[in-house]
mmCIF file of C-alpha atoms and ligand atoms in Angstrom:
data_model
loop_
_atom_site.group_PDB
_atom_site.id
_atom_site.type_symbol
_atom_site.label_atom_id
_atom_site.label_comp_id
_atom_site.label_asym_id
_atom_site.label_seq_id
_atom_site.Cartn_x
_atom_site.Cartn_y
_atom_site.Cartn_z
ATOM 1 C CA MET A 1 -2.823 29.871 -29.131
ATOM 2 C CA LYS A 2 -5.225 27.663 -31.076
ATOM 3 C CA VAL A 3 -5.299 23.860 -30.844
ATOM 4 C CA MET A 4 -7.139 21.491 -33.196
ATOM 5 C CA VAL A 5 -8.129 18.364 -31.269
ATOM 6 C CA THR A 6 -9.239 15.345 -33.275
ATOM 7 C CA GLY A 7 -11.405 12.889 -31.336
ATOM 8 C CA GLY A 8 -12.371 15.699 -28.946
ATOM 9 C CA ALA A 9 -15.733 14.105 -28.107
ATOM 10 C CA GLY A 10 -13.977 10.993 -26.811
ATOM 11 C CA PHE A 11 -12.801 9.938 -23.368
ATOM 12 C CA ILE A 12 -9.199 11.162 -23.189
ATOM 13 C CA SER A 13 -9.480 14.145 -25.536
ATOM 14 C CA SER A 14 -12.454 15.630 -23.688
ATOM 15 C CA HIS A 15 -10.318 15.889 -20.520
ATOM 16 C CA ILE A 16 -7.467 17.399 -22.546
ATOM 17 C CA VAL A 17 -9.847 19.948 -24.093
ATOM 18 C CA ASP A 18 -11.212 20.938 -20.654
ATOM 19 C CA LEU A 19 -7.671 21.423 -19.323
ATOM 20 C CA LEU A 20 -6.518 23.424 -22.363
ATOM 21 C CA ILE A 21 -9.572 25.695 -22.154
ATOM 22 C CA GLU A 22 -8.860 26.284 -18.425
ATOM 23 C CA ASN A 23 -5.380 27.312 -19.598
ATOM 24 C CA ASN A 24 -6.802 29.811 -22.101
ATOM 25 C CA TYR A 25 -6.138 27.907 -25.309
ATOM 26 C CA GLU A 26 -8.637 28.334 -28.143
ATOM 27 C CA ILE A 27 -9.951 24.900 -29.157
ATOM 28 C CA CYS A 28 -11.435 23.405 -32.325
ATOM 29 C CA ILE A 29 -12.608 19.810 -32.291
ATOM 30 C CA ILE A 30 -12.985 17.381 -35.158
ATOM 31 C CA ASP A 31 -14.903 14.198 -34.312
ATOM 32 C CA SER A 32 -17.151 11.940 -36.382
ATOM 33 C CA LEU A 33 -19.028 10.895 -33.198
ATOM 34 C CA GLU A 34 -18.344 7.332 -34.286
ATOM 35 C CA HIS A 35 -17.601 6.509 -30.666
ATOM 36 C CA GLY A 36 -17.509 9.801 -28.759
ATOM 37 C CA ASN A 37 -20.377 11.608 -27.098
ATOM 38 C CA THR A 38 -21.652 15.176 -27.640
ATOM 39 C CA GLU A 39 -22.064 15.463 -23.832
ATOM 40 C CA ASN A 40 -18.263 15.325 -23.579
ATOM 41 C CA ILE A 41 -17.751 18.334 -25.845
ATOM 42 C CA ASN A 42 -16.741 21.469 -23.955
ATOM 43 C CA LYS A 43 -19.184 24.283 -24.852
ATOM 44 C CA LYS A 44 -16.317 26.729 -25.323
ATOM 45 C CA ALA A 45 -14.812 24.628 -28.131
ATOM 46 C CA LYS A 46 -15.747 24.982 -31.788
ATOM 47 C CA PHE A 47 -16.990 21.636 -33.072
ATOM 48 C CA TYR A 48 -16.741 20.142 -36.564
ATOM 49 C CA LYS A 49 -18.597 16.849 -36.976
ATOM 50 C CA MET A 50 -16.287 15.314 -39.573
ATOM 51 C CA ASP A 51 -14.445 12.123 -40.324
ATOM 52 C CA ILE A 52 -10.655 12.538 -40.225
ATOM 53 C CA ARG A 53 -10.573 10.934 -43.702
ATOM 54 C CA ASP A 54 -12.799 13.665 -45.165
ATOM 55 C CA PRO A 55 -10.998 15.547 -47.980
ATOM 56 C CA GLY A 56 -12.568 18.757 -46.574
ATOM 57 C CA ILE A 57 -10.321 18.551 -43.486
ATOM 58 C CA THR A 58 -7.595 20.636 -45.161
ATOM 59 C CA GLU A 59 -10.076 23.443 -45.829
ATOM 60 C CA VAL A 60 -11.019 23.459 -42.123
ATOM 61 C CA PHE A 61 -7.357 23.566 -41.080
ATOM 62 C CA ILE A 62 -6.583 26.406 -43.497
ATOM 63 C CA LYS A 63 -9.611 28.333 -42.231
ATOM 64 C CA GLU A 64 -8.875 27.765 -38.523
ATOM 65 C CA LYS A 65 -5.055 28.054 -38.726
ATOM 66 C CA PRO A 66 -4.322 26.015 -35.555
ATOM 67 C CA ASP A 67 -0.892 26.449 -33.979
ATOM 68 C CA PHE A 68 -0.962 22.907 -32.601
ATOM 69 C CA VAL A 69 -2.749 19.632 -33.351
ATOM 70 C CA ILE A 70 -3.641 16.932 -30.857
ATOM 71 C CA HIS A 71 -4.457 13.920 -32.997
ATOM 72 C CA ASN A 72 -6.403 11.500 -30.826
ATOM 73 C CA ALA A 73 -9.212 10.356 -33.158
ATOM 74 C CA ALA A 74 -8.738 6.665 -33.846
ATOM 75 C CA GLN A 75 -10.256 3.254 -34.139
ATOM 76 C CA ILE A 76 -9.304 2.131 -30.612
ATOM 77 C CA SER A 77 -10.367 -1.500 -30.348
ATOM 78 C CA VAL A 78 -7.714 -4.227 -30.621
ATOM 79 C CA PRO A 79 -10.263 -6.990 -31.459
ATOM 80 C CA ALA A 80 -11.931 -4.728 -34.073
ATOM 81 C CA SER A 81 -8.530 -4.218 -35.711
ATOM 82 C CA VAL A 82 -8.180 -7.996 -35.977
ATOM 83 C CA ASP A 83 -11.732 -8.490 -37.311
ATOM 84 C CA ASP A 84 -11.564 -5.608 -39.785
ATOM 85 C CA PRO A 85 -7.939 -4.585 -40.439
ATOM 86 C CA MET A 86 -8.948 -2.549 -43.521
ATOM 87 C CA ASN A 87 -11.188 -0.271 -41.469
ATOM 88 C CA ASP A 88 -8.550 0.030 -38.730
ATOM 89 C CA ALA A 89 -5.844 1.011 -41.236
ATOM 90 C CA SER A 90 -8.205 3.291 -43.121
ATOM 91 C CA ILE A 91 -8.947 5.386 -40.007
ATOM 92 C CA ASN A 92 -5.666 5.089 -38.146
ATOM 93 C CA ILE A 93 -3.250 5.360 -41.071
ATOM 94 C CA LEU A 94 -5.051 7.025 -44.000
ATOM 95 C CA GLY A 95 -7.050 9.287 -41.678
ATOM 96 C CA THR A 96 -3.818 10.289 -39.953
ATOM 97 C CA ILE A 97 -2.086 11.065 -43.270
ATOM 98 C CA ASN A 98 -5.046 13.320 -44.103
ATOM 99 C CA ILE A 99 -4.508 15.143 -40.761
ATOM 100 C CA LEU A 100 -0.744 15.376 -41.385
ATOM 101 C CA GLU A 101 -1.221 16.795 -44.871
ATOM 102 C CA ALA A 102 -3.764 19.317 -43.582
ATOM 103 C CA SER A 103 -1.298 20.252 -40.806
ATOM 104 C CA ARG A 104 1.486 20.787 -43.318
ATOM 105 C CA LYS A 105 -0.679 22.958 -45.568
ATOM 106 C CA ALA A 106 -1.921 25.017 -42.606
ATOM 107 C CA ASN A 107 1.615 25.513 -41.171
ATOM 108 C CA VAL A 108 0.916 23.715 -37.890
ATOM 109 C CA LYS A 109 3.876 24.008 -35.505
ATOM 110 C CA LYS A 110 3.519 20.831 -33.466
ATOM 111 C CA ILE A 111 1.487 17.609 -33.339
ATOM 112 C CA ILE A 112 0.876 15.509 -30.233
ATOM 113 C CA TYR A 113 -0.154 11.915 -30.725
ATOM 114 C CA PRO A 114 -0.987 9.029 -28.355
ATOM 115 C CA ALA A 115 0.614 5.667 -29.109
ATOM 116 C CA SER A 116 -0.050 2.616 -27.000
ATOM 117 C CA ALA A 117 1.469 -0.238 -24.999
ATOM 118 C CA ALA A 118 -0.045 -2.452 -27.743
ATOM 119 C CA ILE A 119 3.116 -1.861 -29.797
ATOM 120 C CA PHE A 120 5.349 -3.847 -27.417
ATOM 121 C CA GLY A 121 3.688 -7.269 -27.459
ATOM 122 C CA GLU A 122 4.772 -9.607 -24.633
ATOM 123 C CA PRO A 123 7.550 -7.572 -22.938
ATOM 124 C CA SER A 124 11.075 -8.957 -22.970
ATOM 125 C CA TYR A 125 11.949 -6.883 -19.854
ATOM 126 C CA LEU A 126 10.115 -4.713 -17.369
ATOM 127 C CA PRO A 127 9.408 -1.914 -16.844
ATOM 128 C CA ILE A 128 9.031 -1.145 -20.539
ATOM 129 C CA ASP A 129 11.055 1.907 -21.548
ATOM 130 C CA GLU A 130 11.191 3.788 -24.853
ATOM 131 C CA GLN A 131 13.994 1.519 -26.163
ATOM 132 C CA HIS A 132 12.032 -1.674 -25.605
ATOM 133 C CA PRO A 133 11.821 -3.793 -28.800
ATOM 134 C CA LEU A 134 8.516 -3.645 -30.642
ATOM 135 C CA GLU A 135 6.430 -6.735 -31.334
ATOM 136 C CA MET A 136 2.981 -5.872 -32.579
ATOM 137 C CA LEU A 137 0.315 -8.536 -32.096
ATOM 138 C CA SER A 138 -2.612 -6.767 -33.792
ATOM 139 C CA GLY A 139 -3.502 -4.399 -36.594
ATOM 140 C CA TYR A 140 -4.126 -1.742 -33.926
ATOM 141 C CA GLY A 141 -0.522 -2.085 -32.673
ATOM 142 C CA ILE A 142 0.771 -1.776 -36.235
ATOM 143 C CA THR A 143 -1.305 1.297 -37.065
ATOM 144 C CA LYS A 144 -0.402 3.079 -33.797
ATOM 145 C CA HIS A 145 3.309 2.482 -34.436
ATOM 146 C CA THR A 146 3.134 3.358 -38.161
ATOM 147 C CA VAL A 147 2.012 6.862 -37.241
ATOM 148 C CA GLU A 148 5.177 7.291 -35.153
ATOM 149 C CA HIS A 149 7.187 6.834 -38.389
ATOM 150 C CA TYR A 150 5.017 9.323 -40.282
ATOM 151 C CA LEU A 151 5.509 11.918 -37.546
ATOM 152 C CA LYS A 152 9.300 11.506 -37.754
ATOM 153 C CA VAL A 153 9.136 11.893 -41.547
ATOM 154 C CA TYR A 154 6.980 15.047 -41.328
ATOM 155 C CA LYS A 155 9.495 16.478 -38.856
ATOM 156 C CA SER A 156 12.414 15.795 -41.176
ATOM 157 C CA LEU A 157 10.646 16.864 -44.390
ATOM 158 C CA TYR A 158 8.593 19.819 -43.148
ATOM 159 C CA ASN A 159 9.979 20.592 -39.668
ATOM 160 C CA ILE A 160 6.664 19.967 -37.916
ATOM 161 C CA ASP A 161 7.504 19.227 -34.276
ATOM 162 C CA PHE A 162 5.921 16.159 -32.732
ATOM 163 C CA VAL A 163 5.512 14.409 -29.423
ATOM 164 C CA VAL A 164 4.372 10.799 -29.243
ATOM 165 C CA LEU A 165 2.993 9.837 -25.845
ATOM 166 C CA ARG A 166 3.061 6.054 -25.461
ATOM 167 C CA CYS A 167 0.383 5.631 -22.836
ATOM 168 C CA SER A 168 -0.287 2.631 -20.599
ATOM 169 C CA ASN A 169 -3.898 1.765 -19.624
ATOM 170 C CA ILE A 170 -5.744 5.042 -19.161
ATOM 171 C CA TYR A 171 -8.794 5.135 -16.867
ATOM 172 C CA GLY A 172 -11.114 7.741 -15.396
ATOM 173 C CA PRO A 173 -14.451 9.528 -15.783
ATOM 174 C CA ARG A 174 -16.163 9.391 -19.219
ATOM 175 C CA GLN A 175 -14.491 6.143 -20.302
ATOM 176 C CA ASP A 176 -16.843 3.955 -22.324
ATOM 177 C CA SER A 177 -17.854 0.809 -20.459
ATOM 178 C CA SER A 178 -19.700 -0.789 -23.360
ATOM 179 C CA GLY A 179 -18.300 -3.546 -25.568
ATOM 180 C CA GLU A 180 -14.530 -3.586 -25.412
ATOM 181 C CA GLY A 181 -14.433 -0.593 -23.056
ATOM 182 C CA GLY A 182 -11.802 -0.117 -20.380
ATOM 183 C CA VAL A 183 -11.749 -2.664 -17.570
ATOM 184 C CA VAL A 184 -12.006 0.016 -14.849
ATOM 185 C CA ALA A 185 -15.141 1.487 -16.455
ATOM 186 C CA ILE A 186 -16.678 -1.976 -16.775
ATOM 187 C CA PHE A 187 -15.936 -2.948 -13.151
ATOM 188 C CA CYS A 188 -17.227 0.403 -11.829
ATOM 189 C CA GLU A 189 -20.537 0.277 -13.688
ATOM 190 C CA LYS A 190 -21.163 -3.412 -12.975
ATOM 191 C CA LEU A 191 -20.386 -3.174 -9.258
ATOM 192 C CA LEU A 192 -22.453 -0.004 -8.826
ATOM 193 C CA ASN A 193 -25.375 -1.910 -10.415
ATOM 194 C CA ASP A 194 -24.702 -4.983 -8.226
ATOM 195 C CA GLU A 195 -23.974 -6.998 -11.362
ATOM 196 C CA ILE A 196 -21.304 -9.694 -11.556
ATOM 197 C CA PRO A 197 -18.336 -8.839 -13.807
ATOM 198 C CA CYS A 198 -16.339 -11.460 -15.678
ATOM 199 C CA ILE A 199 -12.533 -11.562 -15.703
ATOM 200 C CA TYR A 200 -10.778 -13.186 -18.675
ATOM 201 C CA GLY A 201 -8.025 -15.599 -17.590
ATOM 202 C CA ASP A 202 -7.007 -16.019 -13.936
ATOM 203 C CA GLY A 203 -6.963 -12.282 -13.204
ATOM 204 C CA GLU A 204 -3.249 -12.351 -12.364
ATOM 205 C CA GLN A 205 -2.374 -10.325 -15.502
ATOM 206 C CA ILE A 206 -0.357 -7.244 -14.487
ATOM 207 C CA ARG A 207 -1.199 -3.804 -15.827
ATOM 208 C CA ASP A 208 -0.206 -0.171 -15.289
ATOM 209 C CA PHE A 209 -3.211 2.156 -14.879
ATOM 210 C CA VAL A 210 -2.677 5.876 -15.393
ATOM 211 C CA TYR A 211 -5.349 8.431 -14.489
ATOM 212 C CA VAL A 212 -6.812 10.387 -17.401
ATOM 213 C CA LYS A 213 -6.266 13.814 -15.793
ATOM 214 C CA ASP A 214 -2.574 13.014 -15.339
ATOM 215 C CA VAL A 215 -2.454 12.077 -19.023
ATOM 216 C CA ALA A 216 -4.101 15.413 -19.888
ATOM 217 C CA ASP A 217 -1.330 17.138 -17.878
ATOM 218 C CA ALA A 218 1.278 15.292 -19.967
ATOM 219 C CA TYR A 219 -0.346 16.667 -23.147
ATOM 220 C CA LEU A 220 -0.408 20.232 -21.792
ATOM 221 C CA MET A 221 3.218 20.041 -20.631
ATOM 222 C CA SER A 222 4.287 18.581 -24.004
ATOM 223 C CA LEU A 223 2.494 21.397 -25.809
ATOM 224 C CA LYS A 224 4.126 24.107 -23.694
ATOM 225 C CA SER A 225 7.647 22.674 -23.828
ATOM 226 C CA ASN A 226 9.993 22.467 -26.799
ATOM 227 C CA ILE A 227 10.422 18.671 -26.608
ATOM 228 C CA ASN A 228 10.220 16.400 -29.642
ATOM 229 C CA GLY A 229 10.183 12.623 -29.793
ATOM 230 C CA ILE A 230 8.702 9.598 -28.092
ATOM 231 C CA TYR A 231 7.859 9.394 -24.380
ATOM 232 C CA ASN A 232 6.091 6.870 -22.161
ATOM 233 C CA VAL A 233 3.225 8.132 -20.032
ATOM 234 C CA ALA A 234 2.555 5.596 -17.295
ATOM 235 C CA THR A 235 2.945 5.009 -13.550
ATOM 236 C CA ASN A 236 5.586 2.248 -13.402
ATOM 237 C CA THR A 237 3.239 0.573 -10.896
ATOM 238 C CA LYS A 238 2.045 -2.992 -11.190
ATOM 239 C CA ILE A 239 -1.443 -4.087 -10.290
ATOM 240 C CA SER A 240 -3.171 -7.346 -11.156
ATOM 241 C CA ILE A 241 -6.712 -7.346 -12.494
ATOM 242 C CA ASN A 242 -7.746 -9.290 -9.359
ATOM 243 C CA GLU A 243 -6.227 -6.581 -7.106
ATOM 244 C CA LEU A 244 -7.906 -3.858 -9.140
ATOM 245 C CA TYR A 245 -11.250 -5.630 -8.808
ATOM 246 C CA LYS A 246 -10.777 -6.052 -5.052
ATOM 247 C CA GLU A 247 -9.864 -2.366 -4.626
ATOM 248 C CA ILE A 248 -13.065 -1.192 -6.346
ATOM 249 C CA ASN A 249 -15.119 -3.548 -4.145
ATOM 250 C CA VAL A 250 -13.382 -2.170 -1.037
ATOM 251 C CA ILE A 251 -14.052 1.468 -1.995
ATOM 252 C CA LEU A 252 -17.727 0.594 -2.573
ATOM 253 C CA HIS A 253 -17.914 -1.486 0.659
ATOM 254 C CA LYS A 254 -19.083 -4.427 -1.448
ATOM 255 C CA ASN A 255 -17.883 -7.978 -1.780
ATOM 256 C CA ILE A 256 -19.306 -9.154 -5.099
ATOM 257 C CA VAL A 257 -17.608 -12.328 -6.308
ATOM 258 C CA CYS A 258 -16.751 -12.144 -10.029
ATOM 259 C CA THR A 259 -16.742 -14.963 -12.575
ATOM 260 C CA TYR A 260 -13.807 -16.060 -14.713
ATOM 261 C CA ALA A 261 -13.765 -16.899 -18.447
ATOM 262 C CA PRO A 262 -10.974 -18.370 -20.607
ATOM 263 C CA GLU A 263 -8.056 -16.051 -21.338
ATOM 264 C CA ARG A 264 -8.437 -14.027 -24.565
ATOM 265 C CA ARG A 265 -6.022 -14.752 -27.390
ATOM 266 C CA GLY A 266 -3.256 -12.168 -27.560
ATOM 267 C CA ASP A 267 -3.760 -10.938 -23.968
ATOM 268 C CA ILE A 268 -0.399 -9.900 -22.523
ATOM 269 C CA ARG A 269 0.589 -11.411 -19.171
ATOM 270 C CA GLU A 270 2.516 -8.556 -17.621
ATOM 271 C CA SER A 271 2.946 -4.961 -18.708
ATOM 272 C CA TYR A 272 4.014 -1.817 -16.893
ATOM 273 C CA MET A 273 6.017 1.109 -18.150
ATOM 274 C CA SER A 274 8.724 3.454 -16.960
ATOM 275 C CA TYR A 275 8.080 7.219 -17.227
ATOM 276 C CA ASP A 276 11.672 8.260 -16.410
ATOM 277 C CA LYS A 277 12.318 9.881 -19.796
ATOM 278 C CA ILE A 278 9.403 12.349 -19.726
ATOM 279 C CA ASN A 279 10.027 12.979 -16.027
ATOM 280 C CA LYS A 280 13.654 13.951 -16.646
ATOM 281 C CA LYS A 281 12.801 16.010 -19.740
ATOM 282 C CA ILE A 282 9.786 18.061 -18.580
ATOM 283 C CA GLY A 283 9.125 16.930 -14.999
ATOM 284 C CA TRP A 284 5.878 15.068 -15.689
ATOM 285 C CA GLU A 285 4.896 12.414 -13.169
ATOM 286 C CA PRO A 286 1.589 10.785 -12.274
ATOM 287 C CA GLU A 287 -0.038 12.786 -9.463
ATOM 288 C CA THR A 288 -3.083 10.613 -8.783
ATOM 289 C CA ASN A 289 -2.737 7.350 -6.902
ATOM 290 C CA LEU A 290 -5.006 4.496 -7.898
ATOM 291 C CA THR A 291 -7.351 4.763 -4.888
ATOM 292 C CA LYS A 292 -7.979 8.480 -5.480
ATOM 293 C CA GLY A 293 -8.408 7.956 -9.226
ATOM 294 C CA LEU A 294 -10.851 5.093 -8.652
ATOM 295 C CA GLN A 295 -12.846 7.174 -6.156
ATOM 296 C CA GLU A 296 -13.187 10.033 -8.661
ATOM 297 C CA THR A 297 -14.113 7.572 -11.396
ATOM 298 C CA LEU A 298 -16.737 5.884 -9.206
ATOM 299 C CA ASN A 299 -18.219 9.295 -8.320
ATOM 300 C CA TYR A 300 -18.613 10.010 -12.017
ATOM 301 C CA TYR A 301 -20.408 6.697 -12.704
ATOM 302 C CA LYS A 302 -22.604 7.151 -9.589
ATOM 303 C CA ASN A 303 -23.737 10.556 -10.909
ATOM 304 C CA LYS A 304 -24.267 9.119 -14.367
ATOM 305 C CA LEU A 305 -26.442 6.316 -13.020
ATOM 306 C CA SER A 306 -28.527 8.684 -10.891
ATOM 307 C CA ARG A 307 -29.368 10.897 -13.903
HETATM 308 N N1 LIG B 401 -7.784 4.431 -23.570
HETATM 309 C C1 LIG B 401 -6.515 4.038 -23.451
HETATM 310 O O1 LIG B 401 -6.160 3.335 -22.466
HETATM 311 C C2 LIG B 401 -5.486 4.447 -24.482
HETATM 312 C C3 LIG B 401 -4.148 4.067 -24.276
HETATM 313 C C4 LIG B 401 -3.199 4.456 -25.225
HETATM 314 C C5 LIG B 401 -3.558 5.217 -26.324
HETATM 315 N N2 LIG B 401 -4.874 5.569 -26.500
HETATM 316 C C6 LIG B 401 -5.200 6.392 -27.668
HETATM 317 O O2 LIG B 401 -5.834 7.587 -27.237
HETATM 318 C C7 LIG B 401 -6.733 8.087 -28.242
HETATM 319 C C8 LIG B 401 -8.087 8.367 -27.651
HETATM 320 O O3 LIG B 401 -8.611 7.161 -27.092
HETATM 321 P P1 LIG B 401 -9.921 7.130 -26.174
HETATM 322 O O4 LIG B 401 -9.742 6.012 -25.210
HETATM 323 O O5 LIG B 401 -10.216 8.508 -25.674
HETATM 324 O O6 LIG B 401 -11.000 6.671 -27.229
HETATM 325 P P2 LIG B 401 -12.445 7.276 -27.615
HETATM 326 O O7 LIG B 401 -13.091 6.288 -28.525
HETATM 327 O O8 LIG B 401 -13.178 7.691 -26.381
HETATM 328 O O9 LIG B 401 -12.045 8.566 -28.435
HETATM 329 C C9 LIG B 401 -11.735 8.500 -29.820
HETATM 330 C C10 LIG B 401 -12.585 9.537 -30.535
HETATM 331 O O10 LIG B 401 -12.256 9.475 -31.928
HETATM 332 C C11 LIG B 401 -13.456 9.610 -32.663
HETATM 333 N N3 LIG B 401 -13.266 8.983 -33.982
HETATM 334 C C12 LIG B 401 -13.120 7.650 -34.255
HETATM 335 N N4 LIG B 401 -12.976 7.471 -35.575
HETATM 336 C C13 LIG B 401 -13.025 8.705 -36.147
HETATM 337 C C14 LIG B 401 -12.920 9.185 -37.486
HETATM 338 N N5 LIG B 401 -12.751 8.331 -38.507
HETATM 339 N N6 LIG B 401 -13.008 10.515 -37.713
HETATM 340 C C15 LIG B 401 -13.197 11.392 -36.680
HETATM 341 N N7 LIG B 401 -13.319 10.998 -35.411
HETATM 342 C C16 LIG B 401 -13.218 9.672 -35.131
HETATM 343 C C17 LIG B 401 -14.520 8.897 -31.848
HETATM 344 O O11 LIG B 401 -15.834 9.333 -32.165
HETATM 345 C C18 LIG B 401 -14.090 9.266 -30.423
HETATM 346 O O12 LIG B 401 -14.741 10.427 -29.955
HETATM 347 C C19 LIG B 401 -6.741 7.017 -29.348
HETATM 348 O O13 LIG B 401 -5.861 7.448 -30.368
HETATM 349 C C20 LIG B 401 -6.187 5.773 -28.654
HETATM 350 O O14 LIG B 401 -5.548 4.920 -29.573
HETATM 351 C C21 LIG B 401 -5.836 5.202 -25.615
#
């Protein structure tokens, strides 16, 4: 079976590609390298350096005839979507329509797509389940949710199966720690370098961190099963940013005191998500506890720094 993975040079997709190749899938990657890294690209995958908005995408799909599409390429920064909503919508909506049209013309059977906790806004109850009301606070939230509608429409018009995985905060090896990168990646790199990280707000914000390899498992299981629809992928576990920071210090046997800066506008106070639906449907559950996931992540950054 052949899978076209957009964004395959990025953090999450590169783990998915590695797992799919281990499971004997044939992989093609489309990535503009806007944000991803060629080091992340599995050598056994065929790579097209292309923007998902490129009109030539359909030709590639028709040539490669993928059975499945994993559409992960995206503009992923919430602040960037606020600063430049046109660019965000251009990549995340128009780029996605280009991928959907190419999929339709190439008779793709199923598309898997990652949505985000950014579509829920400040939760009205916890844990967040798939029925939770939506309250988008950024262009990014809007574009991630808009694609969910397009996928439903392509299912009803053209019978292309789809799975939306609404993921909580994903962390693990290969995550970008620069700019608006993930908080785990930033803490790991700073603490390994004996630098002092900064926490926005009082650090008592609650989040739900899911390990990237567990997320990759959710993609593989969704691909293999006959499920359609929207599913949360999370741990239903709460941890504050202060606790997360302390845990990384403990693993490293360090005690670096961080600084605090004013809370960022639009930061959500408390968010964690239930994964009951996907668990009941295909048996997925997070396998990696936070300590183990952080240890593996720290090992990755240690190796990276020693290179
Ligand atoms: N990281 C998280 O916690 C998280 C949570 C929920 C959902 N997601 C979603 O998962 C997906 C992957 O996120 P990630 O964290 O791996 O980000 P990433 O930036 O590491 O990966 C995205 C990839 O898309 C590529 N890309 C960007 N614009 C492109 C374009 N116009 N054409 C072709 N390629 C393009 C980038 O070069 C990059 O390799 C995104 O859709 C994101 O919205 C991420």
